[in-house]
Short mmCIF file of C-alpha atoms in Angstrom, two decimals:
data_model
loop_
_atom_site.label_atom_id
_atom_site.label_comp_id
_atom_site.label_asym_id
_atom_site.label_seq_id
_atom_site.Cartn_x
_atom_site.Cartn_y
_atom_site.Cartn_z
CA MET A 1 0.00 0.00 0.00
CA LYS A 2 2.96 2.31 0.54
CA LYS A 3 4.08 1.96 -3.09
CA VAL A 4 1.84 2.12 -6.14
CA HIS A 5 3.64 1.83 -9.46
CA LEU A 6 2.79 3.90 -12.49
CA ALA A 7 2.35 0.62 -14.41
CA LEU A 8 -0.81 -0.03 -12.38
CA LEU A 9 -2.28 3.22 -13.61
CA CYS A 10 -1.33 2.41 -17.22
CA MET A 11 -2.87 -1.08 -17.09
CA ALA A 12 -6.07 0.23 -15.59
CA SER A 13 -6.26 2.90 -18.26
CA LEU A 14 -5.73 0.40 -21.11
CA ALA A 15 -8.41 -1.88 -19.74
CA LEU A 16 -10.85 1.00 -19.61
CA MET A 17 -10.08 2.04 -23.19
CA THR A 18 -11.04 -1.42 -24.48
CA ALA A 19 -14.13 -1.78 -22.31
CA CYS A 20 -15.87 1.56 -22.77
CA GLY A 21 -17.25 1.08 -26.28
CA GLY A 22 -18.57 4.41 -27.53
CA LYS A 23 -16.68 6.24 -24.77
CA LYS A 24 -13.21 5.25 -26.04
CA ALA A 25 -12.37 8.75 -27.24
CA ASP A 26 -13.27 10.30 -23.87
CA SER A 27 -11.23 7.70 -22.00
CA ALA A 28 -8.21 8.12 -24.27
CA ASP A 29 -8.30 11.88 -23.82
CA ALA A 30 -8.56 11.47 -20.05
CA VAL A 31 -5.61 9.04 -19.93
CA LYS A 32 -3.48 11.44 -21.99
CA GLU A 33 -4.42 14.36 -19.71
CA ASN A 34 -3.56 12.29 -16.63
CA SER A 35 -0.07 11.49 -17.96
CA VAL A 36 0.59 15.14 -18.79
CA ALA A 37 -0.64 16.27 -15.37
CA ILE A 38 1.69 13.84 -13.56
CA GLU A 39 4.67 14.97 -15.65
CA ASN A 40 3.84 18.64 -15.05
CA ALA A 41 3.59 18.11 -11.29
CA ASP A 42 7.36 17.58 -11.07
CA GLU A 43 8.08 20.55 -13.34
CA GLN A 44 5.89 22.85 -11.24
CA GLN A 45 7.30 21.91 -7.85
CA ASP A 46 9.16 25.22 -7.60
CA GLU A 47 5.80 26.95 -7.13
CA ILE A 48 5.32 25.24 -3.74
CA ASP A 49 7.00 26.30 -0.50
CA PHE A 50 8.46 23.03 0.85
CA ASN A 51 9.55 22.15 4.36
CA GLU A 52 13.03 20.63 4.09
CA GLU A 53 12.77 18.45 7.19
CA ALA A 54 10.06 16.07 8.38
CA VAL A 55 7.61 17.80 10.72
CA GLU A 56 6.29 15.77 13.65
CA ASN A 57 3.90 18.32 15.14
CA PRO A 58 1.28 20.20 13.08
CA ALA A 59 1.95 23.31 15.15
CA ASP A 60 5.49 23.41 13.72
CA ALA A 61 4.39 23.12 10.08
CA LYS A 62 3.93 26.14 7.86
CA PRO A 63 0.25 26.91 7.16
CA LEU A 64 -0.88 26.63 3.57
CA ASN A 65 -1.42 29.76 1.54
CA LEU A 66 -4.71 28.80 -0.05
CA ALA A 67 -5.00 32.03 -2.04
CA ALA A 68 -1.66 31.31 -3.75
CA LEU A 69 -2.60 27.66 -4.27
CA TYR A 70 -5.85 28.65 -5.99
CA ALA A 71 -4.08 31.28 -8.10
CA LYS A 72 -1.22 29.05 -9.30
CA GLY A 73 -2.82 25.61 -9.27
CA ASP A 74 -5.25 23.74 -11.49
CA PHE A 75 -7.98 23.51 -8.83
CA LYS A 76 -10.46 26.36 -8.67
CA PRO A 77 -13.14 26.15 -5.95
CA ALA A 78 -16.72 27.02 -6.78
CA GLU A 79 -18.45 29.95 -5.08
CA GLY A 80 -21.54 28.17 -3.73
CA VAL A 81 -20.72 26.71 -0.31
CA VAL A 82 -22.71 23.59 0.62
CA PHE A 83 -20.74 22.47 3.69
CA GLU A 84 -17.86 24.21 5.45
CA ASP A 85 -16.03 23.57 8.69
CA ASN A 86 -12.96 25.56 9.69
CA LEU A 87 -13.70 24.66 13.35
CA ALA A 88 -13.44 28.30 14.41
CA ASP A 89 -16.40 28.06 16.82
CA GLU A 90 -15.42 24.73 18.37
CA LYS A 91 -13.82 24.19 21.78
CA ASP A 92 -10.42 22.63 22.33
CA GLY A 93 -10.70 19.01 23.52
CA GLU A 94 -14.37 18.60 22.57
CA GLN A 95 -15.92 16.45 19.87
CA PRO A 96 -16.67 18.57 16.77
CA THR A 97 -20.35 19.40 16.34
CA LYS A 98 -20.50 19.02 12.54
CA TRP A 99 -19.14 15.48 12.48
CA GLU A 100 -20.42 12.02 13.38
CA VAL A 101 -17.94 9.45 14.66
CA LYS A 102 -18.41 6.17 12.81
CA GLU A 103 -15.39 4.45 14.33
CA GLY A 104 -12.62 5.37 16.77
CA SER A 105 -12.49 8.95 18.05
CA VAL A 106 -12.00 12.56 17.03
CA GLU A 107 -11.61 15.80 18.96
CA VAL A 108 -10.92 19.45 18.31
CA LYS A 109 -7.33 20.52 18.97
CA GLU A 110 -6.10 24.10 19.20
CA CYS A 111 -2.98 24.30 17.07
CA ALA A 112 -0.88 27.37 16.31
CA GLY A 113 -3.81 29.73 16.67
CA ARG A 114 -6.42 27.71 14.81
CA ASN A 115 -8.54 24.63 15.47
CA ILE A 116 -8.01 21.30 13.72
CA LEU A 117 -9.61 17.85 13.79
CA SER A 118 -7.45 15.32 15.62
CA LEU A 119 -8.14 11.62 15.02
CA GLY A 120 -7.37 9.07 17.72
CA GLY A 121 -6.68 5.36 18.01
CA ALA A 122 -5.55 2.83 15.43
CA SER A 123 -8.51 3.46 13.12
CA SER A 124 -11.02 6.31 13.08
CA ILE A 125 -13.75 7.20 10.60
CA ILE A 126 -15.79 10.41 10.69
CA ALA A 127 -18.65 11.67 8.53
CA PRO A 128 -19.77 15.30 8.04
CA LEU A 129 -23.30 16.27 9.00
CA LEU A 130 -25.43 18.83 7.17
CA ASN A 131 -28.80 19.34 8.85
CA GLY A 132 -28.29 15.98 10.55
CA LYS A 133 -27.60 14.10 7.31
CA SER A 134 -24.33 12.84 5.81
CA ASN A 135 -25.57 12.09 2.27
CA PHE A 136 -25.78 15.61 0.84
CA LEU A 137 -23.59 15.48 -2.27
CA THR A 138 -25.37 16.39 -5.51
CA GLU A 139 -24.57 15.71 -9.18
CA ALA A 140 -21.89 18.44 -9.21
CA TRP A 141 -19.59 19.38 -6.30
CA ASN A 142 -16.03 20.09 -5.14
CA LEU A 143 -14.66 18.60 -1.93
CA GLU A 144 -11.47 20.08 -0.49
CA TYR A 145 -9.61 19.76 2.78
CA GLU A 146 -6.22 20.26 4.40
CA TYR A 147 -4.49 17.34 6.09
CA PHE A 148 -1.39 16.70 8.16
CA ALA A 149 -0.12 13.14 8.61
CA LYS A 150 2.75 12.43 10.94
CA ASP A 151 5.52 10.50 9.14
CA GLY A 152 3.41 10.49 5.97
CA GLU A 153 1.00 7.79 7.15
CA THR A 154 -1.95 6.87 4.96
CA HIS A 155 -5.37 8.47 5.24
CA GLU A 156 -8.47 8.00 3.10
CA VAL A 157 -11.49 9.90 1.88
CA ARG A 158 -14.23 7.35 1.22
CA PHE A 159 -17.30 7.94 -0.95
CA PHE A 160 -20.69 6.32 -0.54
CA GLY A 161 -23.85 5.73 -2.54
CA ASN A 162 -27.33 6.66 -1.37
CA GLU A 163 -27.62 3.38 0.57
CA ASP A 164 -24.37 4.12 2.45
CA ASN A 165 -22.53 1.51 0.38
CA GLN A 166 -18.94 2.47 -0.37
CA THR A 167 -18.40 3.12 -4.09
CA ALA A 168 -15.01 4.85 -4.15
CA TYR A 169 -11.98 5.91 -2.15
CA LEU A 170 -8.90 8.09 -2.45
CA ARG A 171 -5.91 6.97 -0.38
CA VAL A 172 -3.04 9.42 0.17
CA TRP A 173 0.33 9.01 1.90
CA GLY A 174 3.68 10.80 2.05
CA GLY A 175 4.80 9.90 -1.45
CA GLY A 176 1.78 8.92 -3.48
CA MET A 177 -1.91 8.27 -3.89
CA GLU A 178 -4.19 5.40 -4.84
CA TYR A 179 -7.80 5.51 -6.00
CA HIS A 180 -10.79 3.28 -6.61
CA PHE A 181 -13.99 4.41 -8.31
CA THR A 182 -17.05 2.55 -9.50
CA LYS A 183 -18.07 3.46 -13.02
CA ILE A 184 -21.65 3.98 -14.17
CA ASP A 185 -21.52 0.58 -15.91
CA GLU A 186 -20.49 -0.89 -12.51
CA GLU A 187 -16.96 -1.71 -13.64
CA ASN A 188 -14.11 -0.77 -11.30
CA LEU A 189 -11.62 1.98 -12.01
CA ASP A 190 -8.41 1.46 -10.03
CA GLY A 191 -4.96 3.02 -10.20
CA GLY A 192 -2.63 5.47 -8.56
CA GLU A 193 0.70 7.22 -8.59
CA GLY A 194 3.53 6.19 -6.27
CA ASP A 195 6.08 8.90 -6.99
CA LEU A 196 4.66 12.16 -5.67
CA SER A 197 7.31 12.88 -3.06
CA THR A 198 8.21 16.14 -4.81
CA LEU A 199 4.59 17.29 -4.74
CA ILE A 200 3.33 16.14 -1.34
CA MET A 201 4.83 18.38 1.35
CA LYS A 202 6.26 17.42 4.74
CA GLY A 203 3.52 19.20 6.65
CA TRP A 204 0.10 20.53 5.70
CA ASN A 205 -1.24 19.50 2.29
CA HIS A 206 -4.36 20.29 0.29
CA VAL A 207 -6.53 17.64 -1.38
CA ALA A 208 -9.49 18.28 -3.65
CA VAL A 209 -11.90 15.99 -5.47
CA SER A 210 -14.21 17.45 -8.11
CA TYR A 211 -17.29 15.66 -9.48
CA ASP A 212 -19.47 16.94 -12.31
CA LYS A 213 -22.18 14.66 -13.70
CA GLY A 214 -19.96 11.61 -13.94
CA ASN A 215 -16.59 13.26 -14.48
CA VAL A 216 -14.22 13.11 -11.51
CA ARG A 217 -10.89 14.90 -10.98
CA ILE A 218 -8.30 14.59 -8.21
CA PHE A 219 -5.97 17.41 -7.15
CA ILE A 220 -3.14 17.43 -4.61
CA ASN A 221 -1.70 20.81 -3.66
CA GLY A 222 -3.46 22.37 -6.62
CA LYS A 223 -2.09 19.98 -9.25
CA ARG A 224 -4.55 17.82 -11.19
CA LEU A 225 -3.44 14.17 -11.19
CA PHE A 226 -6.56 12.34 -12.36
CA ASN A 227 -9.47 12.98 -14.71
CA HIS A 228 -12.01 10.41 -15.86
CA PRO A 229 -15.65 10.35 -17.06
CA ASN A 230 -18.53 7.94 -16.41
CA VAL A 231 -18.03 7.58 -12.64
CA LEU A 232 -20.96 6.61 -10.42
CA GLN A 233 -22.26 9.54 -8.38
CA PRO A 234 -21.34 9.55 -4.66
CA TYR A 235 -23.89 10.92 -2.19
CA GLY A 236 -21.67 11.20 0.87
CA PHE A 237 -18.08 10.97 2.09
CA LYS A 238 -16.10 10.06 5.21
CA LEU A 239 -12.55 10.75 6.36
CA ALA A 240 -10.55 7.81 7.70
CA GLY A 241 -7.20 7.71 9.44
CA GLN A 242 -5.54 7.10 12.80
CA GLU A 243 -3.86 8.87 15.68
CA GLY A 244 -1.49 11.47 14.28
CA HIS A 245 -3.82 12.47 11.45
CA TYR A 246 -5.20 16.01 11.46
CA PHE A 247 -7.67 17.78 9.17
CA THR A 248 -8.98 21.31 8.84
CA ASN A 249 -10.71 23.67 6.39
CA ILE A 250 -13.02 20.98 5.04
CA ARG A 251 -15.64 22.25 2.64
CA VAL A 252 -17.93 21.27 -0.19
CA THR A 253 -18.81 23.78 -2.91
CA LYS A 254 -20.88 23.65 -6.05
#
């Protein structure tokens, strides 16, 4: 799980190109765009302010400059806010009010002048709540969040159908990412990229997933790494990780 080879992504892409029938042209274009995006990520690394040494405590990590990330990167958030939690009104040490704990534990932690979500235990899963419901994603949305993972451990954002059945996930660690999506024709779309150590920073990072009527894109620190059509619509999401994982500035726009 710590190492996903580019060959996996290529094999998955070739399988999709032969299986999609009338959608071959769309799939081929998406595969080409994915390859270009991954190559460009290394070339654009000078636009990101890196920490040279591993950071153990989120309070010691440089905060992200989201305005600069939006201006320089490929990801552009929409203006209509559906769900947002910067934890500004929460109390240190308490369970966050906009989240439901599905497994493990989570609490608010005051960190360098702002509040963050702090997961606990060996495995924790939390779901956002909007008017008491977690399935509030529509046919077009952007999900973005900041995360900090001690020693680059793996965390996941999991996506669910309207019956709370998991249909997709994005797994991110210190040097790469792995994804699984269910297509509209119920085939699986799996792949990843295991050489993102020059893009993923040793501190706070920004992840965004964009969905628009079947087309899904993945961005890390503003750089688009994945683009594919015909993906089954998710209705909700959950964040999963363990002790030493921290999240903040989570929001959904449309």
